[in-house]
mmCIF file of C-alpha atoms in Angstrom:
data_model
loop_
_atom_site.group_PDB
_atom_site.id
_atom_site.type_symbol
_atom_site.label_atom_id
_atom_site.label_comp_id
_atom_site.label_asym_id
_atom_site.label_seq_id
_atom_site.Cartn_x
_atom_site.Cartn_y
_atom_site.Cartn_z
ATOM 1 C CA MET A 1 -74.274 -44.061 45.874
ATOM 2 C CA ALA A 2 -73.388 -47.000 43.621
ATOM 3 C CA LEU A 3 -69.788 -45.842 43.532
ATOM 4 C CA ASN A 4 -69.560 -45.796 47.325
ATOM 5 C CA THR A 5 -71.050 -49.279 47.456
ATOM 6 C CA SER A 6 -68.510 -50.620 44.956
ATOM 7 C CA TYR A 7 -65.735 -48.897 46.911
ATOM 8 C CA GLU A 8 -66.861 -50.615 50.112
ATOM 9 C CA SER A 9 -67.088 -53.930 48.260
ATOM 10 C CA LEU A 10 -63.509 -53.528 47.029
ATOM 11 C CA SER A 11 -62.312 -52.724 50.548
ATOM 12 C CA LEU A 12 -64.049 -55.820 51.904
ATOM 13 C CA ALA A 13 -62.676 -57.925 49.026
ATOM 14 C CA ASN A 14 -59.150 -56.732 49.790
ATOM 15 C CA HIS A 15 -59.596 -57.636 53.472
ATOM 16 C CA ASP A 16 -60.971 -61.130 52.835
ATOM 17 C CA PHE A 17 -58.439 -61.837 50.055
ATOM 18 C CA SER A 18 -55.625 -60.777 52.435
ATOM 19 C CA PHE A 19 -56.674 -63.290 55.069
ATOM 20 C CA SER A 20 -57.333 -66.130 52.610
ATOM 21 C CA LEU A 21 -53.879 -65.579 51.054
ATOM 22 C CA TYR A 22 -52.246 -65.498 54.495
ATOM 23 C CA LYS A 23 -53.936 -68.769 55.502
ATOM 24 C CA GLU A 24 -52.813 -70.466 52.276
ATOM 25 C CA LEU A 25 -49.218 -69.233 52.682
ATOM 26 C CA ALA A 26 -49.138 -70.291 56.348
ATOM 27 C CA LYS A 27 -49.920 -73.907 55.375
ATOM 28 C CA THR A 28 -46.473 -74.339 53.862
ATOM 29 C CA ASP A 29 -44.442 -71.747 55.753
ATOM 30 C CA GLU A 30 -43.574 -72.079 59.430
ATOM 31 C CA GLY A 31 -41.467 -68.916 59.704
ATOM 32 C CA ASN A 32 -41.895 -65.236 58.954
ATOM 33 C CA ILE A 33 -44.465 -64.258 56.325
ATOM 34 C CA PHE A 34 -44.669 -60.941 54.524
ATOM 35 C CA PHE A 35 -46.548 -59.955 51.372
ATOM 36 C CA SER A 36 -48.650 -57.195 49.834
ATOM 37 C CA PRO A 37 -52.231 -58.432 49.354
ATOM 38 C CA PHE A 38 -53.039 -55.069 47.780
ATOM 39 C CA SER A 39 -50.326 -55.472 45.136
ATOM 40 C CA ILE A 40 -51.478 -59.011 44.280
ATOM 41 C CA HIS A 41 -55.131 -57.910 44.208
ATOM 42 C CA VAL A 42 -54.324 -55.135 41.702
ATOM 43 C CA ILE A 43 -52.553 -57.578 39.371
ATOM 44 C CA MET A 44 -55.371 -60.117 39.578
ATOM 45 C CA PHE A 45 -57.958 -57.420 38.928
ATOM 46 C CA MET A 46 -55.966 -56.363 35.878
ATOM 47 C CA ALA A 47 -55.957 -59.960 34.644
ATOM 48 C CA SER A 48 -59.728 -60.139 35.179
ATOM 49 C CA ILE A 49 -60.282 -57.171 32.858
ATOM 50 C CA GLY A 50 -58.678 -59.216 30.083
ATOM 51 C CA ALA A 51 -60.384 -62.490 30.949
ATOM 52 C CA ALA A 52 -63.670 -64.013 29.823
ATOM 53 C CA SER A 53 -65.992 -66.928 30.670
ATOM 54 C CA LYS A 54 -64.683 -69.451 33.247
ATOM 55 C CA THR A 55 -61.288 -67.712 33.552
ATOM 56 C CA PHE A 56 -62.990 -64.436 34.503
ATOM 57 C CA ASP A 57 -65.316 -66.147 36.993
ATOM 58 C CA GLU A 58 -62.446 -67.928 38.738
ATOM 59 C CA ILE A 59 -60.297 -64.791 38.998
ATOM 60 C CA ILE A 60 -63.009 -62.581 40.490
ATOM 61 C CA ASN A 61 -64.089 -65.335 42.915
ATOM 62 C CA THR A 62 -60.492 -65.754 44.066
ATOM 63 C CA ILE A 63 -60.150 -62.023 44.774
ATOM 64 C CA HIS A 64 -63.506 -62.026 46.603
ATOM 65 C CA LEU A 65 -65.504 -60.096 44.032
ATOM 66 C CA ASN A 66 -68.510 -61.045 41.909
ATOM 67 C CA LYS A 67 -70.069 -59.750 38.701
ATOM 68 C CA THR A 68 -71.960 -57.069 40.652
ATOM 69 C CA THR A 69 -69.019 -55.800 42.724
ATOM 70 C CA HIS A 70 -66.448 -56.034 39.910
ATOM 71 C CA SER A 71 -66.141 -52.337 39.082
ATOM 72 C CA MET A 72 -63.332 -50.722 37.091
ATOM 73 C CA GLU A 73 -64.617 -47.295 38.103
ATOM 74 C CA GLY A 74 -64.593 -48.312 41.756
ATOM 75 C CA TYR A 75 -61.032 -49.579 41.426
ATOM 76 C CA ARG A 76 -59.923 -46.328 39.810
ATOM 77 C CA GLU A 77 -61.389 -44.396 42.722
ATOM 78 C CA LEU A 78 -59.703 -46.702 45.227
ATOM 79 C CA LEU A 79 -56.268 -46.201 43.631
ATOM 80 C CA GLU A 80 -56.706 -42.441 43.313
ATOM 81 C CA ASP A 81 -57.722 -42.173 46.938
ATOM 82 C CA LEU A 82 -54.732 -44.210 48.088
ATOM 83 C CA LEU A 83 -52.225 -42.259 46.018
ATOM 84 C CA SER A 84 -53.578 -38.713 46.228
ATOM 85 C CA ASP A 85 -51.733 -36.016 48.198
ATOM 86 C CA ASN A 86 -49.424 -38.585 49.642
ATOM 87 C CA ASP A 87 -45.772 -39.224 49.013
ATOM 88 C CA SER A 88 -45.589 -42.241 51.357
ATOM 89 C CA LEU A 89 -46.961 -44.682 48.795
ATOM 90 C CA LYS A 90 -45.764 -45.335 45.248
ATOM 91 C CA LEU A 91 -47.513 -47.789 42.958
ATOM 92 C CA ALA A 92 -46.478 -49.058 39.531
ATOM 93 C CA THR A 93 -48.453 -51.554 37.480
ATOM 94 C CA GLY A 94 -47.241 -52.973 34.202
ATOM 95 C CA MET A 95 -48.217 -55.538 31.634
ATOM 96 C CA PHE A 96 -45.552 -56.976 29.373
ATOM 97 C CA VAL A 97 -46.709 -58.937 26.329
ATOM 98 C CA ASP A 98 -44.669 -60.823 23.755
ATOM 99 C CA GLU A 99 -44.379 -59.019 20.413
ATOM 100 C CA ILE A 100 -46.196 -61.779 18.491
ATOM 101 C CA PHE A 101 -49.514 -60.844 20.115
ATOM 102 C CA LYS A 102 -51.773 -58.076 18.952
ATOM 103 C CA VAL A 103 -53.217 -56.577 22.114
ATOM 104 C CA LYS A 104 -56.744 -55.234 21.977
ATOM 105 C CA LYS A 105 -57.008 -51.466 22.114
ATOM 106 C CA SER A 106 -59.890 -51.623 24.612
ATOM 107 C CA PHE A 107 -57.774 -53.583 27.080
ATOM 108 C CA VAL A 108 -54.889 -51.125 26.796
ATOM 109 C CA GLU A 109 -57.230 -48.181 27.310
ATOM 110 C CA ASN A 110 -58.998 -49.766 30.299
ATOM 111 C CA SER A 111 -55.723 -50.718 31.986
ATOM 112 C CA MET A 112 -54.304 -47.244 31.566
ATOM 113 C CA LYS A 113 -57.483 -45.399 32.522
ATOM 114 C CA TYR A 114 -58.612 -47.446 35.517
ATOM 115 C CA LEU A 115 -55.406 -49.027 36.847
ATOM 116 C CA LYS A 116 -52.795 -46.457 35.783
ATOM 117 C CA SER A 117 -50.945 -49.308 34.104
ATOM 118 C CA SER A 118 -48.264 -49.221 31.471
ATOM 119 C CA ILE A 119 -48.280 -51.801 28.682
ATOM 120 C CA GLU A 120 -45.164 -52.780 26.783
ATOM 121 C CA LYS A 121 -44.338 -55.239 24.020
ATOM 122 C CA LEU A 122 -41.198 -57.285 24.701
ATOM 123 C CA ASN A 123 -39.368 -59.879 22.638
ATOM 124 C CA PHE A 124 -39.594 -62.838 25.011
ATOM 125 C CA LYS A 125 -39.304 -65.342 22.177
ATOM 126 C CA ASN A 126 -35.847 -64.288 20.968
ATOM 127 C CA GLU A 127 -34.401 -62.434 23.957
ATOM 128 C CA PRO A 128 -35.706 -63.967 27.215
ATOM 129 C CA LYS A 129 -32.546 -63.205 29.224
ATOM 130 C CA GLU A 130 -32.423 -59.559 28.129
ATOM 131 C CA GLN A 131 -36.124 -59.126 28.924
ATOM 132 C CA ARG A 132 -35.647 -60.682 32.360
ATOM 133 C CA ARG A 133 -32.939 -58.111 33.083
ATOM 134 C CA TYR A 134 -35.192 -55.331 31.772
ATOM 135 C CA LEU A 135 -38.096 -56.409 33.999
ATOM 136 C CA ASN A 136 -35.925 -56.755 37.102
ATOM 137 C CA ASN A 137 -34.606 -53.236 36.489
ATOM 138 C CA TRP A 138 -38.183 -51.986 36.028
ATOM 139 C CA VAL A 139 -39.149 -53.403 39.435
ATOM 140 C CA LEU A 140 -35.949 -52.076 41.037
ATOM 141 C CA SER A 141 -36.624 -48.550 39.805
ATOM 142 C CA LYS A 142 -40.250 -48.603 41.026
ATOM 143 C CA THR A 143 -39.442 -49.812 44.560
ATOM 144 C CA ASN A 144 -36.717 -47.366 45.573
ATOM 145 C CA LYS A 145 -34.127 -50.073 44.705
ATOM 146 C CA LYS A 146 -35.474 -52.334 47.473
ATOM 147 C CA ILE A 147 -36.829 -55.236 45.398
ATOM 148 C CA LYS A 148 -34.011 -56.946 43.534
ATOM 149 C CA GLY A 149 -34.177 -59.976 41.267
ATOM 150 C CA LEU A 150 -37.953 -60.493 41.284
ATOM 151 C CA PHE A 151 -37.663 -62.682 38.190
ATOM 152 C CA SER A 152 -35.234 -65.546 38.817
ATOM 153 C CA GLN A 153 -32.820 -67.157 36.361
ATOM 154 C CA ASP A 154 -35.211 -69.414 34.428
ATOM 155 C CA SER A 155 -38.484 -67.608 35.150
ATOM 156 C CA ILE A 156 -38.691 -66.035 31.683
ATOM 157 C CA THR A 157 -38.207 -68.297 28.657
ATOM 158 C CA ASN A 158 -38.837 -68.313 24.907
ATOM 159 C CA ASP A 159 -42.375 -69.497 25.681
ATOM 160 C CA THR A 160 -43.268 -66.580 27.967
ATOM 161 C CA ALA A 161 -46.198 -64.681 26.504
ATOM 162 C CA LEU A 162 -47.510 -62.442 29.260
ATOM 163 C CA ILE A 163 -46.046 -60.933 32.429
ATOM 164 C CA LEU A 164 -48.133 -58.985 34.916
ATOM 165 C CA ALA A 165 -46.067 -56.886 37.299
ATOM 166 C CA ASN A 166 -46.977 -54.605 40.155
ATOM 167 C CA ALA A 167 -44.586 -52.746 42.428
ATOM 168 C CA VAL A 168 -45.590 -51.063 45.678
ATOM 169 C CA HIS A 169 -43.240 -48.959 47.765
ATOM 170 C CA PHE A 170 -44.200 -47.497 51.123
ATOM 171 C CA GLN A 171 -42.083 -45.297 53.367
ATOM 172 C CA SER A 172 -43.272 -43.185 56.246
ATOM 173 C CA THR A 173 -42.264 -41.881 59.649
ATOM 174 C CA TRP A 174 -44.265 -42.517 62.809
ATOM 175 C CA ILE A 175 -46.405 -39.809 64.353
ATOM 176 C CA TYR A 176 -45.173 -40.926 67.772
ATOM 177 C CA SER A 177 -41.424 -41.650 67.646
ATOM 178 C CA PHE A 178 -39.908 -44.530 69.565
ATOM 179 C CA ASN A 179 -36.963 -44.163 71.929
ATOM 180 C CA ASP A 180 -33.617 -45.554 70.812
ATOM 181 C CA ALA A 181 -33.672 -49.341 70.806
ATOM 182 C CA GLU A 182 -32.020 -51.299 73.615
ATOM 183 C CA ASP A 183 -30.821 -54.891 73.875
ATOM 184 C CA ASP A 184 -33.616 -57.264 74.810
ATOM 185 C CA SER A 185 -35.032 -60.712 73.997
ATOM 186 C CA PHE A 186 -37.695 -62.085 71.652
ATOM 187 C CA TYR A 187 -39.269 -65.450 72.470
ATOM 188 C CA VAL A 188 -39.405 -67.536 69.295
ATOM 189 C CA THR A 189 -40.986 -70.223 71.480
ATOM 190 C CA PRO A 190 -41.792 -70.045 75.218
ATOM 191 C CA SER A 191 -38.401 -71.670 75.950
ATOM 192 C CA ASP A 192 -36.256 -70.329 73.098
ATOM 193 C CA LYS A 193 -35.326 -66.666 72.885
ATOM 194 C CA VAL A 194 -33.140 -64.611 70.531
ATOM 195 C CA PRO A 195 -31.452 -61.222 71.113
ATOM 196 C CA VAL A 196 -33.161 -58.182 69.550
ATOM 197 C CA LYS A 197 -33.030 -54.402 69.613
ATOM 198 C CA MET A 198 -36.268 -53.448 71.371
ATOM 199 C CA MET A 199 -37.816 -50.019 70.793
ATOM 200 C CA THR A 200 -39.942 -48.329 73.463
ATOM 201 C CA LEU A 201 -42.784 -45.825 73.191
ATOM 202 C CA VAL A 202 -45.096 -44.450 75.882
ATOM 203 C CA ASP A 203 -48.077 -42.485 74.566
ATOM 204 C CA ASN A 204 -51.836 -42.256 74.224
ATOM 205 C CA LEU A 205 -52.632 -44.856 71.544
ATOM 206 C CA GLN A 206 -55.573 -46.773 70.149
ATOM 207 C CA TYR A 207 -55.701 -50.170 71.835
ATOM 208 C CA TYR A 208 -58.115 -53.093 72.208
ATOM 209 C CA HIS A 209 -57.991 -56.396 74.054
ATOM 210 C CA ASP A 210 -60.049 -59.393 72.956
ATOM 211 C CA ASN A 211 -60.782 -61.555 75.994
ATOM 212 C CA ASP A 212 -62.446 -64.262 73.932
ATOM 213 C CA LEU A 213 -59.633 -64.842 71.412
ATOM 214 C CA GLN A 214 -56.949 -63.733 73.877
ATOM 215 C CA PHE A 215 -54.992 -61.141 71.960
ATOM 216 C CA ALA A 216 -54.218 -57.429 72.202
ATOM 217 C CA ALA A 217 -54.444 -55.059 69.228
ATOM 218 C CA LEU A 218 -52.514 -51.830 68.842
ATOM 219 C CA LYS A 219 -52.630 -49.116 66.192
ATOM 220 C CA LEU A 220 -49.455 -47.155 65.427
ATOM 221 C CA PRO A 221 -50.224 -44.210 63.117
ATOM 222 C CA TYR A 222 -47.893 -42.867 60.441
ATOM 223 C CA LYS A 223 -47.509 -39.183 59.615
ATOM 224 C CA PHE A 224 -50.677 -37.438 58.367
ATOM 225 C CA TYR A 225 -52.694 -40.420 59.691
ATOM 226 C CA ALA A 226 -52.988 -41.725 56.120
ATOM 227 C CA PHE A 227 -51.700 -45.189 57.136
ATOM 228 C CA ASN A 228 -51.509 -47.249 60.321
ATOM 229 C CA MET A 229 -49.600 -50.271 61.452
ATOM 230 C CA ILE A 230 -51.932 -52.651 63.267
ATOM 231 C CA ILE A 231 -50.356 -55.347 65.421
ATOM 232 C CA LEU A 232 -52.266 -58.321 66.832
ATOM 233 C CA LEU A 233 -50.304 -59.752 69.749
ATOM 234 C CA PRO A 234 -51.393 -63.048 71.363
ATOM 235 C CA ASP A 235 -51.580 -63.016 75.165
ATOM 236 C CA VAL A 236 -49.332 -66.065 75.476
ATOM 237 C CA LYS A 237 -45.931 -66.513 73.886
ATOM 238 C CA ASP A 238 -47.002 -69.447 71.683
ATOM 239 C CA GLY A 239 -50.501 -68.133 70.933
ATOM 240 C CA LEU A 240 -50.086 -67.112 67.287
ATOM 241 C CA LYS A 241 -51.198 -70.481 65.869
ATOM 242 C CA ASP A 242 -54.460 -70.314 67.838
ATOM 243 C CA LEU A 243 -55.002 -66.766 66.575
ATOM 244 C CA GLU A 244 -54.462 -67.903 62.964
ATOM 245 C CA ASN A 245 -56.896 -70.781 63.467
ATOM 246 C CA ASN A 246 -59.522 -68.209 64.475
ATOM 247 C CA PHE A 247 -59.144 -65.972 61.409
ATOM 248 C CA SER A 248 -62.803 -66.513 60.537
ATOM 249 C CA LYS A 249 -63.678 -64.518 63.691
ATOM 250 C CA ILE A 250 -61.206 -61.698 63.013
ATOM 251 C CA ASN A 251 -61.924 -58.548 61.043
ATOM 252 C CA LEU A 252 -59.355 -55.741 61.206
ATOM 253 C CA ASN A 253 -61.993 -53.078 60.539
ATOM 254 C CA ASP A 254 -64.107 -54.313 63.448
ATOM 255 C CA ILE A 255 -61.049 -54.413 65.683
ATOM 256 C CA SER A 256 -60.174 -50.819 64.716
ATOM 257 C CA ASN A 257 -63.709 -49.716 65.554
ATOM 258 C CA LYS A 258 -63.491 -51.369 68.987
ATOM 259 C CA MET A 259 -60.232 -49.627 69.874
ATOM 260 C CA SER A 260 -60.096 -46.783 72.355
ATOM 261 C CA LYS A 261 -57.382 -44.530 73.754
ATOM 262 C CA TYR A 262 -55.092 -45.919 76.436
ATOM 263 C CA ASP A 263 -51.857 -44.786 77.993
ATOM 264 C CA VAL A 264 -49.800 -47.524 76.323
ATOM 265 C CA THR A 265 -46.234 -48.570 77.003
ATOM 266 C CA VAL A 266 -45.140 -50.265 73.780
ATOM 267 C CA LYS A 267 -42.130 -52.497 73.318
ATOM 268 C CA LEU A 268 -41.553 -53.471 69.703
ATOM 269 C CA PRO A 269 -38.454 -55.048 68.133
ATOM 270 C CA ARG A 270 -36.735 -53.515 65.159
ATOM 271 C CA PHE A 271 -37.349 -55.895 62.295
ATOM 272 C CA LYS A 272 -36.752 -56.359 58.620
ATOM 273 C CA LEU A 273 -38.702 -58.854 56.520
ATOM 274 C CA GLU A 274 -38.194 -59.855 52.902
ATOM 275 C CA GLN A 275 -39.994 -62.639 51.109
ATOM 276 C CA SER A 276 -40.127 -63.961 47.552
ATOM 277 C CA LEU A 277 -43.228 -65.883 46.529
ATOM 278 C CA GLN A 278 -44.272 -67.826 43.463
ATOM 279 C CA LEU A 279 -48.036 -67.521 43.672
ATOM 280 C CA ASP A 280 -49.134 -69.830 40.833
ATOM 281 C CA GLY A 281 -49.809 -72.761 43.206
ATOM 282 C CA THR A 282 -51.239 -70.532 45.948
ATOM 283 C CA LEU A 283 -53.729 -68.847 43.611
ATOM 284 C CA SER A 284 -54.644 -72.200 42.025
ATOM 285 C CA ASN A 285 -55.387 -73.602 45.487
ATOM 286 C CA LEU A 286 -57.648 -70.608 46.124
ATOM 287 C CA GLY A 287 -59.693 -71.529 43.043
ATOM 288 C CA CYS A 288 -57.903 -69.726 40.222
ATOM 289 C CA THR A 289 -56.718 -72.689 38.137
ATOM 290 C CA THR A 290 -57.700 -72.038 34.520
ATOM 291 C CA MET A 291 -55.620 -68.882 33.965
ATOM 292 C CA PHE A 292 -52.433 -70.958 34.324
ATOM 293 C CA THR A 293 -53.462 -73.546 31.708
ATOM 294 C CA GLU A 294 -53.902 -73.599 27.943
ATOM 295 C CA SER A 295 -57.663 -73.535 28.573
ATOM 296 C CA ALA A 296 -57.334 -69.919 29.784
ATOM 297 C CA ASN A 297 -59.562 -67.405 28.052
ATOM 298 C CA PHE A 298 -57.929 -63.979 27.759
ATOM 299 C CA SER A 299 -59.913 -63.006 24.691
ATOM 300 C CA ASN A 300 -60.312 -59.454 26.036
ATOM 301 C CA ILE A 301 -56.529 -58.995 25.799
ATOM 302 C CA VAL A 302 -55.641 -60.535 22.443
ATOM 303 C CA GLU A 303 -57.529 -61.097 19.203
ATOM 304 C CA HIS A 304 -56.077 -64.485 18.370
ATOM 305 C CA GLY A 305 -53.700 -67.016 19.873
ATOM 306 C CA GLU A 306 -53.569 -68.916 23.113
ATOM 307 C CA LEU A 307 -52.576 -66.684 25.979
ATOM 308 C CA TYR A 308 -52.223 -67.872 29.532
ATOM 309 C CA VAL A 309 -50.362 -66.740 32.630
ATOM 310 C CA SER A 310 -47.165 -68.695 33.160
ATOM 311 C CA LYS A 311 -46.154 -67.160 36.458
ATOM 312 C CA VAL A 312 -47.197 -64.750 39.188
ATOM 313 C CA SER A 313 -44.069 -63.641 41.055
ATOM 314 C CA HIS A 314 -44.225 -61.529 44.179
ATOM 315 C CA LYS A 315 -41.568 -60.110 46.450
ATOM 316 C CA ALA A 316 -42.162 -57.931 49.476
ATOM 317 C CA TYR A 317 -39.890 -56.069 51.858
ATOM 318 C CA VAL A 318 -40.394 -54.146 55.086
ATOM 319 C CA HIS A 319 -38.020 -52.404 57.468
ATOM 320 C CA VAL A 320 -39.327 -51.128 60.808
ATOM 321 C CA ASN A 321 -37.221 -49.004 63.153
ATOM 322 C CA GLU A 322 -37.534 -46.074 65.589
ATOM 323 C CA LYS A 323 -38.092 -43.506 62.845
ATOM 324 C CA GLY A 324 -40.745 -45.327 60.851
ATOM 325 C CA THR A 325 -41.291 -47.972 58.225
ATOM 326 C CA GLU A 326 -40.137 -48.661 54.719
ATOM 327 C CA GLY A 327 -42.007 -51.354 52.843
ATOM 328 C CA ALA A 328 -41.915 -52.413 49.222
ATOM 329 C CA ALA A 329 -43.637 -55.050 47.149
ATOM 330 C CA VAL A 330 -43.902 -56.023 43.543
ATOM 331 C CA ASN A 331 -46.755 -53.981 44.034
ATOM 332 C CA GLY A 332 -53.966 -32.715 53.198
ATOM 333 C CA LEU A 333 -54.838 -33.305 56.862
ATOM 334 C CA ASN A 334 -57.709 -31.799 58.783
ATOM 335 C CA ALA A 335 -56.589 -32.228 62.340
ATOM 336 C CA ILE A 336 -59.355 -32.633 64.868
ATOM 337 C CA ILE A 337 -58.072 -31.939 68.339
ATOM 338 C CA ARG A 338 -60.139 -33.548 71.026
ATOM 339 C CA THR A 339 -59.819 -32.783 74.674
ATOM 340 C CA MET A 340 -58.458 -35.892 76.353
ATOM 341 C CA PRO A 341 -59.332 -36.750 79.935
ATOM 342 C CA ASP A 342 -56.480 -36.187 82.374
ATOM 343 C CA ARG A 343 -55.931 -39.862 82.992
ATOM 344 C CA LEU A 344 -56.220 -42.764 80.621
ATOM 345 C CA PRO A 345 -56.105 -46.408 81.717
ATOM 346 C CA LYS A 346 -52.560 -47.780 81.500
ATOM 347 C CA VAL A 347 -51.642 -50.901 79.517
ATOM 348 C CA TYR A 348 -48.436 -52.642 78.494
ATOM 349 C CA PHE A 349 -48.013 -53.945 74.959
ATOM 350 C CA VAL A 350 -44.811 -55.990 74.923
ATOM 351 C CA ALA A 351 -44.255 -57.558 71.494
ATOM 352 C CA ASP A 352 -41.546 -59.977 72.616
ATOM 353 C CA HIS A 353 -43.073 -63.049 70.944
ATOM 354 C CA PRO A 354 -44.582 -63.900 67.515
ATOM 355 C CA PHE A 355 -47.280 -61.494 66.296
ATOM 356 C CA LEU A 356 -49.388 -60.572 63.283
ATOM 357 C CA VAL A 357 -48.615 -57.263 61.575
ATOM 358 C CA SER A 358 -50.378 -55.281 58.852
ATOM 359 C CA ILE A 359 -50.103 -51.833 57.296
ATOM 360 C CA VAL A 360 -53.537 -50.450 56.508
ATOM 361 C CA SER A 361 -54.644 -47.264 54.753
ATOM 362 C CA ARG A 362 -57.099 -44.770 56.183
ATOM 363 C CA THR A 363 -59.562 -46.198 53.637
ATOM 364 C CA LYS A 364 -59.152 -49.689 55.194
ATOM 365 C CA THR A 365 -57.078 -51.193 52.378
ATOM 366 C CA ILE A 366 -54.516 -53.721 53.642
ATOM 367 C CA LEU A 367 -51.271 -52.801 51.873
ATOM 368 C CA PHE A 368 -49.004 -55.272 53.638
ATOM 369 C CA MET A 369 -49.600 -58.240 55.897
ATOM 370 C CA GLY A 370 -47.480 -60.823 57.622
ATOM 371 C CA ARG A 371 -46.223 -62.355 60.804
ATOM 372 C CA LEU A 372 -42.999 -61.932 62.699
ATOM 373 C CA SER A 373 -41.988 -65.324 64.068
ATOM 374 C CA ASN A 374 -38.274 -64.606 64.409
ATOM 375 C CA PRO A 375 -36.677 -61.147 63.947
ATOM 376 C CA LEU A 376 -33.280 -62.740 63.199
ATOM 377 C CA LYS A 377 -34.452 -64.831 60.226
#
C-alpha cells in the first residue's frame, strides 16, 4: 500500500512541477514553449539523492516532494512502469563527475539501482572541450540523433565538476490516423494568420469542454494506448493567456476523468518544436538556489571537496504529423471492447490558434509539455 501511495505522490509531483515550470518559463518567453518536465524531474531527483541538509530540502520542495513522499523505491517503480513492454519511449540518465572527486559507492549504487543511471568520470579540468564533444555525442546517441549540441561552446570549462544529463526520446504512431494535410491558416493573433498544413481526423474520441474556463480538451491516443496527447484549446483565438492565468484551477488528470466519447472532427496543424533551455535561473526562481552555489551540500555524492551544480541544460524536440509523433528531450495490451451507442454527439475541435499541448503516459506522468503559439517559428 505504501508503494502505491508513493507512486501516486510522484505522479502528482510530476504534474505540479510541470505546471510550475511552464509558468516560470512563460514569464520570459512569449512564443512557443516545449520541454520535458519528466526529464528534468528525473535529473533533480537524482541530485536530491546526493544532497543533504538545506540543499536536499530545497531540491525536493522544488520538485513538489517532501521527506515523506521522497521515495527511491517509488521512483524505480515509476520508471519501470513507463519503460516496460514499450518501445515508444527511451530514457537515458547519466552523471558525469570530474576525475578529482571520489564518488561515494552508495550514491553510485542508488543511482544505478533506482534510476537506471550510468556514472562516468571525465577529465573536465584538463580536457573541457573534448568532454563537451563526448557529452554532446552521448545525448545525440540517446535521442535517436534528434538532440544536437545540448552543451554549448563555453558551457563546460576547467572548473566544471559535475554534469547531470537525462535524455528522453519518444516516437509513436497514432491509433486513429489523420488524413493527408491540406493548406490552411493558423491565427497567431485574431488578426494575424500564417499558412499551415492542417491535418483532419473524424472519429470517436475523448473530449471535454469547460464552460467556466472556456476551453475544449481533446485526447489523441497513441498505439497500445500507453501514451496520449492532450490538447487544451481556448474557445477564442487569443484565449491562451487567460487559460495560463488559470493554471491553479487546471488539473490534467481531472480533465481526463471528465472526458467522454464524442464524434469529433479534429483539425490540427503539423508542427515541429525545438527548444534549448538553461534552467539554472528557472530552478533558482522556483526555490532551488543553494545547489548552484558554493554553499551546496552534496555530501552524499563525494567524500571531500566542494561540489555544486554549475549548469542544468535542457533541450526538447517534438515533431507531429499525420502518422504520429516523435519527441525527444535531454531526458502488452488488454483491449476492452465496449459497445458504443449508434450516435454520439458531434463536436468540432479546430486547433487553428494557440493551444496547450502535453504528452502523458497511461500512468499520468507528463512526459512533454508546451504551447504552440506559431507553427512557423
